[in-house]
Each structure stands twice: as C-alpha cells, then as structure tokens.
mmCIF file of C-alpha atoms in Angstrom:
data_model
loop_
_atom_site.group_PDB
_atom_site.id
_atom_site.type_symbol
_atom_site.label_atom_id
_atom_site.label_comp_id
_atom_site.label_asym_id
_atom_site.label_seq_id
_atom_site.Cartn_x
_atom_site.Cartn_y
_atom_site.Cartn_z
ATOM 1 C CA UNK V 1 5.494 29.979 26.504
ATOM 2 C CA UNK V 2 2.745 28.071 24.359
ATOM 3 C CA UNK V 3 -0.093 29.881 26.698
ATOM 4 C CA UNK V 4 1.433 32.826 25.293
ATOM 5 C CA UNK V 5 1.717 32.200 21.916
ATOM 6 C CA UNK V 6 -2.344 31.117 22.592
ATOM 7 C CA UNK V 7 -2.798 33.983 23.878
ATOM 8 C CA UNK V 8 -1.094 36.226 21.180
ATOM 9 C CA UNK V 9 -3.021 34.647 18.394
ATOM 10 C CA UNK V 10 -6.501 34.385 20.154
ATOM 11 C CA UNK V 11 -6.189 38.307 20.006
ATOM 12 C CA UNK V 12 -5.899 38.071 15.984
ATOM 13 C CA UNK V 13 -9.170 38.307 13.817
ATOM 14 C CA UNK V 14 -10.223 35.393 12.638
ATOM 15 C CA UNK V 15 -8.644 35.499 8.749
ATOM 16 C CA UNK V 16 -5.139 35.982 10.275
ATOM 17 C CA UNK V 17 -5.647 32.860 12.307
ATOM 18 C CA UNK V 18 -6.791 30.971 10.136
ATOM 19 C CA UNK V 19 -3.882 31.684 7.787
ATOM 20 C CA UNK V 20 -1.467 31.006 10.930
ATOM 21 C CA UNK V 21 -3.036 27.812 11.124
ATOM 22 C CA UNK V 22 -2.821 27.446 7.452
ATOM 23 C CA UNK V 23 1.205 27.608 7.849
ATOM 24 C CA UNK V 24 1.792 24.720 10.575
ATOM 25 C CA UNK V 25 2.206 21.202 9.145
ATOM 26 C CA UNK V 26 -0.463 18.536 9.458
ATOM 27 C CA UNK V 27 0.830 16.913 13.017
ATOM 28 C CA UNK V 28 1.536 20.696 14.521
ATOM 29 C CA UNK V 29 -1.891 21.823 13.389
ATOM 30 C CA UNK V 30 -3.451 18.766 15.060
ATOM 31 C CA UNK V 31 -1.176 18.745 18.400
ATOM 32 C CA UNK V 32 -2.502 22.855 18.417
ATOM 33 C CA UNK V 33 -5.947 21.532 18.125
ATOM 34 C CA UNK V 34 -5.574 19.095 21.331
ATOM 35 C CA UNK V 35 -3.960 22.173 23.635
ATOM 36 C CA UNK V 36 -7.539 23.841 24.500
ATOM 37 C CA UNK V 37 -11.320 23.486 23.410
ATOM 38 C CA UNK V 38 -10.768 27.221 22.319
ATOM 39 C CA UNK V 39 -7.502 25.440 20.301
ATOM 40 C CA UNK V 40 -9.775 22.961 18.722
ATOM 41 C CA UNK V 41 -12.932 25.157 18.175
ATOM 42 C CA UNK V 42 -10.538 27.441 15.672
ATOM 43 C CA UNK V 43 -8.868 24.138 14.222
ATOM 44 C CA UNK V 44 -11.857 22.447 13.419
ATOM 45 C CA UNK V 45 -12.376 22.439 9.297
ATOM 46 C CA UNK V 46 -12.312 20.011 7.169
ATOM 47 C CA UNK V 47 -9.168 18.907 4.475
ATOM 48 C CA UNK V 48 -7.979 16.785 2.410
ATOM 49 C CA UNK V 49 -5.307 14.327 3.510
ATOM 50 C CA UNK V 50 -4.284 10.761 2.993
ATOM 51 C CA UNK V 51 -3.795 9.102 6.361
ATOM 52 C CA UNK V 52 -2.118 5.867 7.115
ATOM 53 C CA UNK V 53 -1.827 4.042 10.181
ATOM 54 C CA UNK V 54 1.114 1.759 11.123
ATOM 55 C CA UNK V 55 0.114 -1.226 13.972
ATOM 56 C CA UNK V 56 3.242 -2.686 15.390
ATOM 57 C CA UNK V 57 5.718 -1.716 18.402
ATOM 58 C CA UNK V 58 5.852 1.706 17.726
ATOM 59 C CA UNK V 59 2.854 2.591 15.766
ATOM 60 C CA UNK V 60 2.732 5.318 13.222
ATOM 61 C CA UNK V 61 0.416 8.316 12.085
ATOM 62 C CA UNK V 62 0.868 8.964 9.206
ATOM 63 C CA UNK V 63 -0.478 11.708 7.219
ATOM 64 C CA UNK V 64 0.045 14.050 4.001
ATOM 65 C CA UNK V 65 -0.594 14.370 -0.003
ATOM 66 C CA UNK V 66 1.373 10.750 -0.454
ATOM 67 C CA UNK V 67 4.711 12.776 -1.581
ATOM 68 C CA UNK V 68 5.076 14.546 1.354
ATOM 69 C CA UNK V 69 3.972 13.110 4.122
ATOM 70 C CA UNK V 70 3.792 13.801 8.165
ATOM 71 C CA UNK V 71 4.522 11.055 10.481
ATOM 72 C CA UNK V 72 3.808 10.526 14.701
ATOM 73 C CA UNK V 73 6.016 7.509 16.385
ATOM 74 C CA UNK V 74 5.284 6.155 19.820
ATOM 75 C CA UNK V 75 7.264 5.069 21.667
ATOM 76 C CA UNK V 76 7.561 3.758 25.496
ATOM 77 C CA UNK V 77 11.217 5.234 25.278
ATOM 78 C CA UNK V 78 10.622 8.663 27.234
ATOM 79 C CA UNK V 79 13.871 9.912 26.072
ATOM 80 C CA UNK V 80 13.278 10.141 22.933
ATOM 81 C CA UNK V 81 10.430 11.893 23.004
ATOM 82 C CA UNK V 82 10.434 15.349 20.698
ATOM 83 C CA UNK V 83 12.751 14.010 18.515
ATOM 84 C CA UNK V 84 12.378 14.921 14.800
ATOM 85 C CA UNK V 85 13.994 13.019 11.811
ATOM 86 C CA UNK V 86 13.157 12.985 7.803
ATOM 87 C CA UNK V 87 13.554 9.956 5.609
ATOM 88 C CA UNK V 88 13.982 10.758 1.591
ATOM 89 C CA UNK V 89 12.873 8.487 -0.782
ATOM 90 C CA UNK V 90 12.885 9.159 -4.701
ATOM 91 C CA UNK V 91 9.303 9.148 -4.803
ATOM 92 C CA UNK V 92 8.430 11.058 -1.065
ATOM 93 C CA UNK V 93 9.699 12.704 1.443
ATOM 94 C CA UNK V 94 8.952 12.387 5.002
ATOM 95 C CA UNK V 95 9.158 14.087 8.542
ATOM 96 C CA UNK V 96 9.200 11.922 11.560
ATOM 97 C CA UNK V 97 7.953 12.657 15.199
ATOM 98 C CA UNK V 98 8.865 10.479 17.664
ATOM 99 C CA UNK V 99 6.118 10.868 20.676
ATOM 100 C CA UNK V 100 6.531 8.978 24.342
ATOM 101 C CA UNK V 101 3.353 6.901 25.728
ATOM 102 C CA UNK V 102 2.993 4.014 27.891
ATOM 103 C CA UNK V 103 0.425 2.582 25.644
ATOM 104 C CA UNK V 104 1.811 3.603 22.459
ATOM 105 C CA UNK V 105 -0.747 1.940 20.670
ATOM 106 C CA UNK V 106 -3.563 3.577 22.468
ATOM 107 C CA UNK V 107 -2.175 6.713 22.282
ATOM 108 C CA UNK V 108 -2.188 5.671 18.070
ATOM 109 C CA UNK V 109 -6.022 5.218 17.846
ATOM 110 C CA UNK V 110 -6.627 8.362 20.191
ATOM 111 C CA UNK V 111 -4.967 10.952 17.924
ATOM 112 C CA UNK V 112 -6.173 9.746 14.589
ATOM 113 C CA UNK V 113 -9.723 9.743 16.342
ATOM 114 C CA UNK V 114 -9.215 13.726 17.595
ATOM 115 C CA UNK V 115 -7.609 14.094 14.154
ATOM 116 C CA UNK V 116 -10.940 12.832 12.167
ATOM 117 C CA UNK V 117 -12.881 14.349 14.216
ATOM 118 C CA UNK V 118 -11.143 17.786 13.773
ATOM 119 C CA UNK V 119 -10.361 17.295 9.810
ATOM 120 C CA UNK V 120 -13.335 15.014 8.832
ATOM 121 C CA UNK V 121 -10.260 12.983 7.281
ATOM 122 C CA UNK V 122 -11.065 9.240 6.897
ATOM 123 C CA UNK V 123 -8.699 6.277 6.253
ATOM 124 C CA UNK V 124 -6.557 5.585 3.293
ATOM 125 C CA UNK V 125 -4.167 2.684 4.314
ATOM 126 C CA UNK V 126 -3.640 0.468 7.330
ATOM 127 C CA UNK V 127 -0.197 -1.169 7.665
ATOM 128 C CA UNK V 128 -0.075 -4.521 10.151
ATOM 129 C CA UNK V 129 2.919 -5.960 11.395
ATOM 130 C CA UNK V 130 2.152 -8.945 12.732
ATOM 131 C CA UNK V 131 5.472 -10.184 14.305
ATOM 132 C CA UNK V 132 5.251 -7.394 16.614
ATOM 133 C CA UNK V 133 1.633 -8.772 18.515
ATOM 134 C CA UNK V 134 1.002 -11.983 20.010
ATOM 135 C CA UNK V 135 -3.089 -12.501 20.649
ATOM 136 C CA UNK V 136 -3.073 -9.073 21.004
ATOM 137 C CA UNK V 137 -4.138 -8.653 16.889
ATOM 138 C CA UNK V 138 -7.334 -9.773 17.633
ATOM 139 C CA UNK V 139 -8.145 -6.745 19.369
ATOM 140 C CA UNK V 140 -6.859 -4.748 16.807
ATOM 141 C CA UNK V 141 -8.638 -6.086 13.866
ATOM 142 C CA UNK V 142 -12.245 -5.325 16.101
ATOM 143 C CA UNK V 143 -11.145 -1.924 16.241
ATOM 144 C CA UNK V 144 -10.450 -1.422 12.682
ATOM 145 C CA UNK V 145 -13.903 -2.866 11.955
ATOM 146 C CA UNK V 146 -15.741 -1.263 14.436
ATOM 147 C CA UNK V 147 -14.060 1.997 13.381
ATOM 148 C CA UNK V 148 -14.012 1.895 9.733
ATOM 149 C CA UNK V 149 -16.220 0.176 6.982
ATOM 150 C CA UNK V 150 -14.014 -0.177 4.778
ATOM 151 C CA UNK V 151 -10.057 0.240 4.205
ATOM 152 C CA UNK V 152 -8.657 1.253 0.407
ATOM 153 C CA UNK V 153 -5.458 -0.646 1.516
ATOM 154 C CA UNK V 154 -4.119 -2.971 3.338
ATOM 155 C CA UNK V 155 -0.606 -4.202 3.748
ATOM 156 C CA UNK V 156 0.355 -6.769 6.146
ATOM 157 C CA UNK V 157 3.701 -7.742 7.431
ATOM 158 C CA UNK V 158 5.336 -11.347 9.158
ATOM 159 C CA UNK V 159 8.027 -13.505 9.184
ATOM 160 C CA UNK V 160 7.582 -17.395 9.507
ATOM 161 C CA UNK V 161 3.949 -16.829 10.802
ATOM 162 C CA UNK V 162 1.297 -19.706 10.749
ATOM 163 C CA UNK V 163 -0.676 -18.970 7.493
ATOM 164 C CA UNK V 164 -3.621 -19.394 9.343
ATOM 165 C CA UNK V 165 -3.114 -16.414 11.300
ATOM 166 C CA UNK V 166 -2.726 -14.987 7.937
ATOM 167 C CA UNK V 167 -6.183 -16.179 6.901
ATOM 168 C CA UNK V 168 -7.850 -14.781 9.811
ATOM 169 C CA UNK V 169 -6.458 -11.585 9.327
ATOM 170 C CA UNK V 170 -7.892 -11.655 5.312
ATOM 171 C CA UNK V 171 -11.242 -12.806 6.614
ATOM 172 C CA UNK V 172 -11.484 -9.872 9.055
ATOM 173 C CA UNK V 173 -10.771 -7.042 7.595
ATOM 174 C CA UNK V 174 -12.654 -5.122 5.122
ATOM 175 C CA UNK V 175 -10.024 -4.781 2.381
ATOM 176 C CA UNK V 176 -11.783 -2.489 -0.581
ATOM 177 C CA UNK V 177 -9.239 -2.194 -3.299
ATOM 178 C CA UNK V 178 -5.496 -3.228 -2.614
ATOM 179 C CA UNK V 179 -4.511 -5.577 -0.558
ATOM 180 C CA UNK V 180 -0.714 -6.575 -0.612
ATOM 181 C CA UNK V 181 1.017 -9.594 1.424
ATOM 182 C CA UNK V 182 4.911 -9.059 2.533
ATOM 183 C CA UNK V 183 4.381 -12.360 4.681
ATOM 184 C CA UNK V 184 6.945 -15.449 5.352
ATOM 185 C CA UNK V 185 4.490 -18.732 6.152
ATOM 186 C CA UNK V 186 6.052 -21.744 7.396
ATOM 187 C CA UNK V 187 3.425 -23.856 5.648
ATOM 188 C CA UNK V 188 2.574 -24.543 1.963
ATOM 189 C CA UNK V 189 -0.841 -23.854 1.777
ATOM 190 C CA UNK V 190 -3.007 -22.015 -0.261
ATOM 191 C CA UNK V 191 -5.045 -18.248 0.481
ATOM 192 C CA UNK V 192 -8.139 -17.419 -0.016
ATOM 193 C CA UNK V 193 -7.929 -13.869 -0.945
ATOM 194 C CA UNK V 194 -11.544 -11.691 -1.201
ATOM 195 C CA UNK V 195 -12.753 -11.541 -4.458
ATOM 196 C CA UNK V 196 -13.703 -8.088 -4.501
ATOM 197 C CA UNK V 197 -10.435 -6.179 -4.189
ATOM 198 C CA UNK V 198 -8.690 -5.198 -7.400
ATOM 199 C CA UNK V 199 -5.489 -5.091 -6.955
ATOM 200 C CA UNK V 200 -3.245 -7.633 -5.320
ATOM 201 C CA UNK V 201 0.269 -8.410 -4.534
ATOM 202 C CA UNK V 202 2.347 -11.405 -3.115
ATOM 203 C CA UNK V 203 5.784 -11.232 -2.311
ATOM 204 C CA UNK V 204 6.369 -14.617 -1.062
ATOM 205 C CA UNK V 205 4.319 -17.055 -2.955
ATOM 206 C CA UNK V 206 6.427 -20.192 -2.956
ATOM 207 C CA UNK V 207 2.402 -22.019 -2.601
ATOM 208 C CA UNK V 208 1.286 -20.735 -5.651
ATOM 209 C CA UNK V 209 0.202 -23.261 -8.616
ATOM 210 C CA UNK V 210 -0.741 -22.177 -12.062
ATOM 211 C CA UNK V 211 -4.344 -23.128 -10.803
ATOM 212 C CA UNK V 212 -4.621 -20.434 -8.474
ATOM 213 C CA UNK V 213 -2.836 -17.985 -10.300
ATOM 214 C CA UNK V 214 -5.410 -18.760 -13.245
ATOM 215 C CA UNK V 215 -8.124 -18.688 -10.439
ATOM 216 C CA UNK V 216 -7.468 -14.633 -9.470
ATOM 217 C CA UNK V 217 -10.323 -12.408 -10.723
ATOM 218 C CA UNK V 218 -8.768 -8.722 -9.840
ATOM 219 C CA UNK V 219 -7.551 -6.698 -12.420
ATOM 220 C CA UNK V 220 -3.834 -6.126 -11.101
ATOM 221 C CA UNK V 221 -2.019 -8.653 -9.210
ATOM 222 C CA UNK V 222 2.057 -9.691 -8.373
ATOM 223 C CA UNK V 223 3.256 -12.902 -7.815
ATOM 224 C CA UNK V 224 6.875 -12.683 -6.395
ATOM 225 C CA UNK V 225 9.087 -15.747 -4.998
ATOM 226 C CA UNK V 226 6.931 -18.108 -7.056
ATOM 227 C CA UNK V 227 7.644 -21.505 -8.181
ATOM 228 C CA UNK V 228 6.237 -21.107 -11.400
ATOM 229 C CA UNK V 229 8.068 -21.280 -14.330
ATOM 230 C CA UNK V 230 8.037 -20.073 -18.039
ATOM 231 C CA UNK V 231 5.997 -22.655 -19.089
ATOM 232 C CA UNK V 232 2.887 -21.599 -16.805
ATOM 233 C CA UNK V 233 4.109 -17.827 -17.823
ATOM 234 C CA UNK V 234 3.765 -18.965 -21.251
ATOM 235 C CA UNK V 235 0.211 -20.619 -20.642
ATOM 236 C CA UNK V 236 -0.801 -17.205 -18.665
ATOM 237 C CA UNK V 237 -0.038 -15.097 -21.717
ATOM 238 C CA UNK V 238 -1.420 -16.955 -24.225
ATOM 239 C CA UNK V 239 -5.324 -17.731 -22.573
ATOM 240 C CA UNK V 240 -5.331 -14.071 -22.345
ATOM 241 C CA UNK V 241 -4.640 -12.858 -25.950
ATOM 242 C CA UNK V 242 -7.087 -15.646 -26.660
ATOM 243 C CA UNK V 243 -9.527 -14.224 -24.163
ATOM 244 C CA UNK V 244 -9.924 -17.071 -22.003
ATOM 245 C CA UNK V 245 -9.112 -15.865 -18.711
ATOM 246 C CA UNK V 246 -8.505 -12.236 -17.300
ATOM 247 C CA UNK V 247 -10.131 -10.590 -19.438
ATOM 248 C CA UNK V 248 -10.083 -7.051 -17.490
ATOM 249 C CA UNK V 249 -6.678 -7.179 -16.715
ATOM 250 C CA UNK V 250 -4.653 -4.129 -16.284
ATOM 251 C CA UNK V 251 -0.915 -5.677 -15.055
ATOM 252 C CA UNK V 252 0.473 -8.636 -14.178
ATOM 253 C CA UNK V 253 3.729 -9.229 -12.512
ATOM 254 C CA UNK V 254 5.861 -12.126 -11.531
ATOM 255 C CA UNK V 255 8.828 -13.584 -11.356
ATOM 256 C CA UNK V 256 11.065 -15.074 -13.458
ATOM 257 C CA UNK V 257 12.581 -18.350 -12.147
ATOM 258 C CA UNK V 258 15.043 -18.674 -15.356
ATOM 259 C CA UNK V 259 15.588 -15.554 -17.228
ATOM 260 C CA UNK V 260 17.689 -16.743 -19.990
ATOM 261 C CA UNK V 261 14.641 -18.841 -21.144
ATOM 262 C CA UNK V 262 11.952 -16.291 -20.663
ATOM 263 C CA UNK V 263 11.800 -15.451 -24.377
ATOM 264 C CA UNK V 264 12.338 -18.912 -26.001
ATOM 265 C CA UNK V 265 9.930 -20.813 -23.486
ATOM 266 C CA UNK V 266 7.925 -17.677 -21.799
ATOM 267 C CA UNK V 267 7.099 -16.294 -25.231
ATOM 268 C CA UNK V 268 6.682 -19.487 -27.258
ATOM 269 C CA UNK V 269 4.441 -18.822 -30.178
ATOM 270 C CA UNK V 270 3.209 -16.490 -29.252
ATOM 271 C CA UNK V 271 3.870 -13.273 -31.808
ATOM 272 C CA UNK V 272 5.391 -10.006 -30.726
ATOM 273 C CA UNK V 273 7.012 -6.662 -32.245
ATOM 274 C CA UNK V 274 9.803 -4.697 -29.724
ATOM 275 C CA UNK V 275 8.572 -1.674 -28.406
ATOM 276 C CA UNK V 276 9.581 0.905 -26.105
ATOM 277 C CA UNK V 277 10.433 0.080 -22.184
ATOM 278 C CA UNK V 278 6.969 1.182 -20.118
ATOM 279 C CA UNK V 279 7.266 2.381 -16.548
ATOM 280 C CA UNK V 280 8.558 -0.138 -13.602
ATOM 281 C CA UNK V 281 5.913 -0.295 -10.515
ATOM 282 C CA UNK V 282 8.462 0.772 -8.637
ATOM 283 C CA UNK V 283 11.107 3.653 -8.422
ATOM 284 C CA UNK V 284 13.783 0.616 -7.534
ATOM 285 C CA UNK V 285 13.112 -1.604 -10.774
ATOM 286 C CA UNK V 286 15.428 -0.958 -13.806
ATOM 287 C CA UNK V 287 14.058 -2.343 -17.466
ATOM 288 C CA UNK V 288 16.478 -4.789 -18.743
ATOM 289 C CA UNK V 289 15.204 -3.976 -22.378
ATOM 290 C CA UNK V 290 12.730 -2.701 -24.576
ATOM 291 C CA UNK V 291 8.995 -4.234 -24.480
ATOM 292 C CA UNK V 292 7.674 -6.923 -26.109
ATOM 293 C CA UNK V 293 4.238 -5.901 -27.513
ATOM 294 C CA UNK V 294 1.400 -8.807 -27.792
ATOM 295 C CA UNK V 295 -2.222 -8.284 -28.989
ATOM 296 C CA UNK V 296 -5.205 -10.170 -28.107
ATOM 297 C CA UNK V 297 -7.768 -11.754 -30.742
ATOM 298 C CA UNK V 298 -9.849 -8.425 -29.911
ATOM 299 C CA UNK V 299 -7.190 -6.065 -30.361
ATOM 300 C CA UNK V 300 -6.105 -5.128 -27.086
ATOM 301 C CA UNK V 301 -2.669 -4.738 -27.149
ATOM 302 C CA UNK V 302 0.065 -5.118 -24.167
ATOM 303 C CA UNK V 303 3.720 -4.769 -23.454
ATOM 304 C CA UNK V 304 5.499 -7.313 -21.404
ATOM 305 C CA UNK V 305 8.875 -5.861 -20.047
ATOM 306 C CA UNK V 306 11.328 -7.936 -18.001
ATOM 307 C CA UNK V 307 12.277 -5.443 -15.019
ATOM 308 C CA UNK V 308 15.549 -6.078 -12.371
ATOM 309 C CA UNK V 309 15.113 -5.051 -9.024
ATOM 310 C CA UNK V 310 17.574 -3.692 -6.559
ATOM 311 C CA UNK V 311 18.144 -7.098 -5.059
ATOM 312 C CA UNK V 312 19.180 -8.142 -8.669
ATOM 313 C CA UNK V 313 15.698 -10.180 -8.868
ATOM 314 C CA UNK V 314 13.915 -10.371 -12.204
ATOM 315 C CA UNK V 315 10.370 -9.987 -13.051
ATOM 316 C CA UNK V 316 8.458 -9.818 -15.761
ATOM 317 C CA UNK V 317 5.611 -6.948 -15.895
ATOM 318 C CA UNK V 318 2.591 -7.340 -18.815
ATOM 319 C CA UNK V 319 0.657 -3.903 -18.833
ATOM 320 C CA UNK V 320 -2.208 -3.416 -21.273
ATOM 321 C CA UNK V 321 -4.258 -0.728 -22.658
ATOM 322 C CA UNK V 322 -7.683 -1.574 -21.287
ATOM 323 C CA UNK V 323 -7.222 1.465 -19.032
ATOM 324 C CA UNK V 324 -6.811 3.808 -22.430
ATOM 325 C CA UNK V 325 -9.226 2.165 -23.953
ATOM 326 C CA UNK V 326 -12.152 2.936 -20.700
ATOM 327 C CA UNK V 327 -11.106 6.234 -20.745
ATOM 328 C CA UNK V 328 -11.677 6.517 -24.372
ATOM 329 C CA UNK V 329 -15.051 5.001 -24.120
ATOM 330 C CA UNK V 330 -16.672 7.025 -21.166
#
C-alpha cells in the first residue's frame, strides 16, 4: 500500500508534492524521507524546527515549534511498536510515537542524523538521564561532542548519583546558554559550573553556601532545596541594589526555608513599595501576593515575588528591568 501511495504522488508535478509534503507532521515527513532515495530527494529542504534529544532507556526525538511538538520513542518492546499517544500540558502539546529497535539508542542518533541531513535542522536541547546508563555515558557524551559544537541546553537527570559523575558530565559537554541540574548527589560537595552559560538552575542544592551562590557570574540562575536562609537572601538583595555583585542580573530564584520570616528578616532594611504580581517561571507556580519593588543605587528597579509551587514549596523570584532597559538602549 505505501509503494502505491509512492507511486500515486511521484506522478504529481512537483508544487502538488511539495504541498502534500507540506501537510504530514514533522516525524511522518521524515519517516517518508527514509522510504526511497527518490523519497528523500523530494523531502530534502531545509526548515525551521527546534529539536531535542532525550538519552535514557527509551530515548526520544523530539521535534516541533516548542508548543507543539513531535516526539519518536524506542523501545526494545516490539509490541508496542506503532503506537501513538499525546500528552497536554498548559503550555504544549505533544504527539508521541513509540518505535521498536534493538538498539534503541542507536536507532536515536541515526534518525536525527537522516533528519539533519534532510532539514539542515541543528540541535536545540539535549536531555540526559543518567540513572538509566552505567559506563555506557561516556560514550554518549563523545558523540554529542563529536557531533555538535555546541548545545543551547542542557538538562541532566539522577538520583543519588556520585557528584563526580556529575562533574564529568559538566566538564564534557559544551553547554552554550542553559544548563539546568534535576540531580540527587549523595555527597556534599561543591560544582563547578562553566562560566560562560547564562542561565542556570539547581533543583537540589542542599551544598550550596552563600559563597558560591555570591560566586555565580550568569545572568539567571535557581537555587532550589537550599540550605540558605533569609539572612543570606537578605545579604543577596542588598549587595545588588548596592551594586556589588551581579550586576547583569536578569532573575534570581530560590527557596525559602521559612516563609513567615521572609519579609521581616529577607527584606530587612532594605526599602520597598507593593507592586503588581509579575509572571511565575513556570505554568505550575501560583503568586502568593503582590511584588515587592526594590531599586538599586543606579536606578534599576526589580520586583521580588514569593511564588508556591504545586508541591506547596515556596520560592522567592527577583526579576529586574535590565532586559527593558537593553532593549531601550540598542
């Protein structure tokens, strides 16, 4: 039946096919691409698509516009193979494919390298999940750095993992802007993360001292399931309205270890006005109350909000206008 289909729309002219092609989503336009050289020769143009890649048991392709997205699963489960599923979230909405392979994570790097090659599309995010490979992440960090230069973002994965393995991931990859942790270490010890990224984000940072958090250069950062308290919050906020640290900040987020005291300890001299609530990070946080609006000895204003996630964990998120005000300048 697919020969025939071929068949049927190699006998179109070439503006009807393309605008068959056109129709297909981004994983049926590449699986027509692989059926035939003929199939790829009339699939090969370039687009524009966000692409992220998924290492772990069943690696993912993913690809789309970042709202709606397009998503190949392998798996070594031959059942399952064909079956489709979507997965809604507030903020996207996405359409699974589960795909059968004995080396599922072979079969991973082989498509996205037919789909670049096709598309001309590059990489926008790498996801590593590093409970799911033993030695075996070794090989997979060569291959993202003999395949790419550099990756906008990174997010890696594990559960009571040495941090050293950690480390070695963070010295091997080429992490260009964002880079954000979801990692469970059973040791204490500190991270050296690359200077050059700009945005960063911990979510289990039960190492981190005031000294390292003064220590971070990047412009946006989160500190979650800290120790720190609302005295070193305090001492955060106040060295940068008097321009002593951070000065090219954009957000800051962490979390608040007593929330009763954030405003009589966290906020200690330190003179505000209320203002309005400013947007959460995320489609799961829920402002508490309205802002509290600081200005540095420059001018630069920022609103600190206290936000409540879905887990009922509170954070407090400091946003400034040095984003307005380099737009404004250009």
């Amino acid at each position: 039946m697919m020969n025939r289909a071929r068949f049927r729309l190699f006998r179109l002219d070439y503006v009807a096919i393309r605008e068959v092609l056109n129709s297909l989503d981004p994983i049926d336009y590449i699986n027509f691409s692989r059926a035939s050289k003929s199939c790829k020769a009339l699939a090969s143009i370039k687009k524009s698509y966000q692409v992220c890649l998924t290492f772990g048991i069943c690696p993912v392709f993913m690809i789309g516009n970042g709202i709606n997205n397009y998503a190949v699963r392998w798996t070594k489960e031959k059942q399952k193979d064909g079956t489709r599923w979507i997965k809604t979230w507030p903020d996207e909405w996405r359409e699974y494919l589960l795909k059968y392979s004995e080396n599922p994570l072979g079969a991973m790097k082989e498509f996205y390298m037919h789909a670049r090659s096709l598309m001309g599309i590059d990489i926008d995010s790498v996801v590593v999940r590093m409970d799911d490979f033993e030695e075996q992440f070794r090989e997979i960090l060569y291959w993202l750095n003999s395949t790419f230069g550099e990756i906008p973002a990174v997010r890696v994965w594990g559960n009571n993992q040495r941090q050293e393995k950690l480390q070695y991931v963070l010295d091997n990859v080429k992490c260009k802007n964002s880079l954000k942790i979801f990692w469970k270490t059973t040791e204490n010890l500190t991270l050296e993360i690359p200077e050059t990224i700009k945005e960063l984000r911990i979510c289990y940072g039960s190492w981190i001292t005031l000294n390292y958090l003064m220590s971070l250069k990047m412009s946006k950062f989160a500190l979650l399931h800290t120790y720190l308290t609302n005295k070193d919050i305090n001492f955060f906020f106040k060295s940068w309205m008097q321009m002593k640290s951070h000065k090219n900040l954009e957000s800051f987020e962490i979390n608040l270890t007593n929330r009763e005291d954030f405003i009589a300890i966290g906020l200690r001299d330190i003179p505000y006005e209320m203002g309005p609530t400013i947007p959460g990070p995320y489609w799961c946080y829920t402002a508490v109350e309205g802002s509290f609006e600081i200005t540095r000895k420059d001018g630069l204003t920022a609103s600190i909000c206290i936000f409540e996630s879905l887990m009922k964990e509170c954070s407090a998120v400091m946003c400034t206008r040095l984003p307005f005000v380099r737009v404004s300048g250009r």
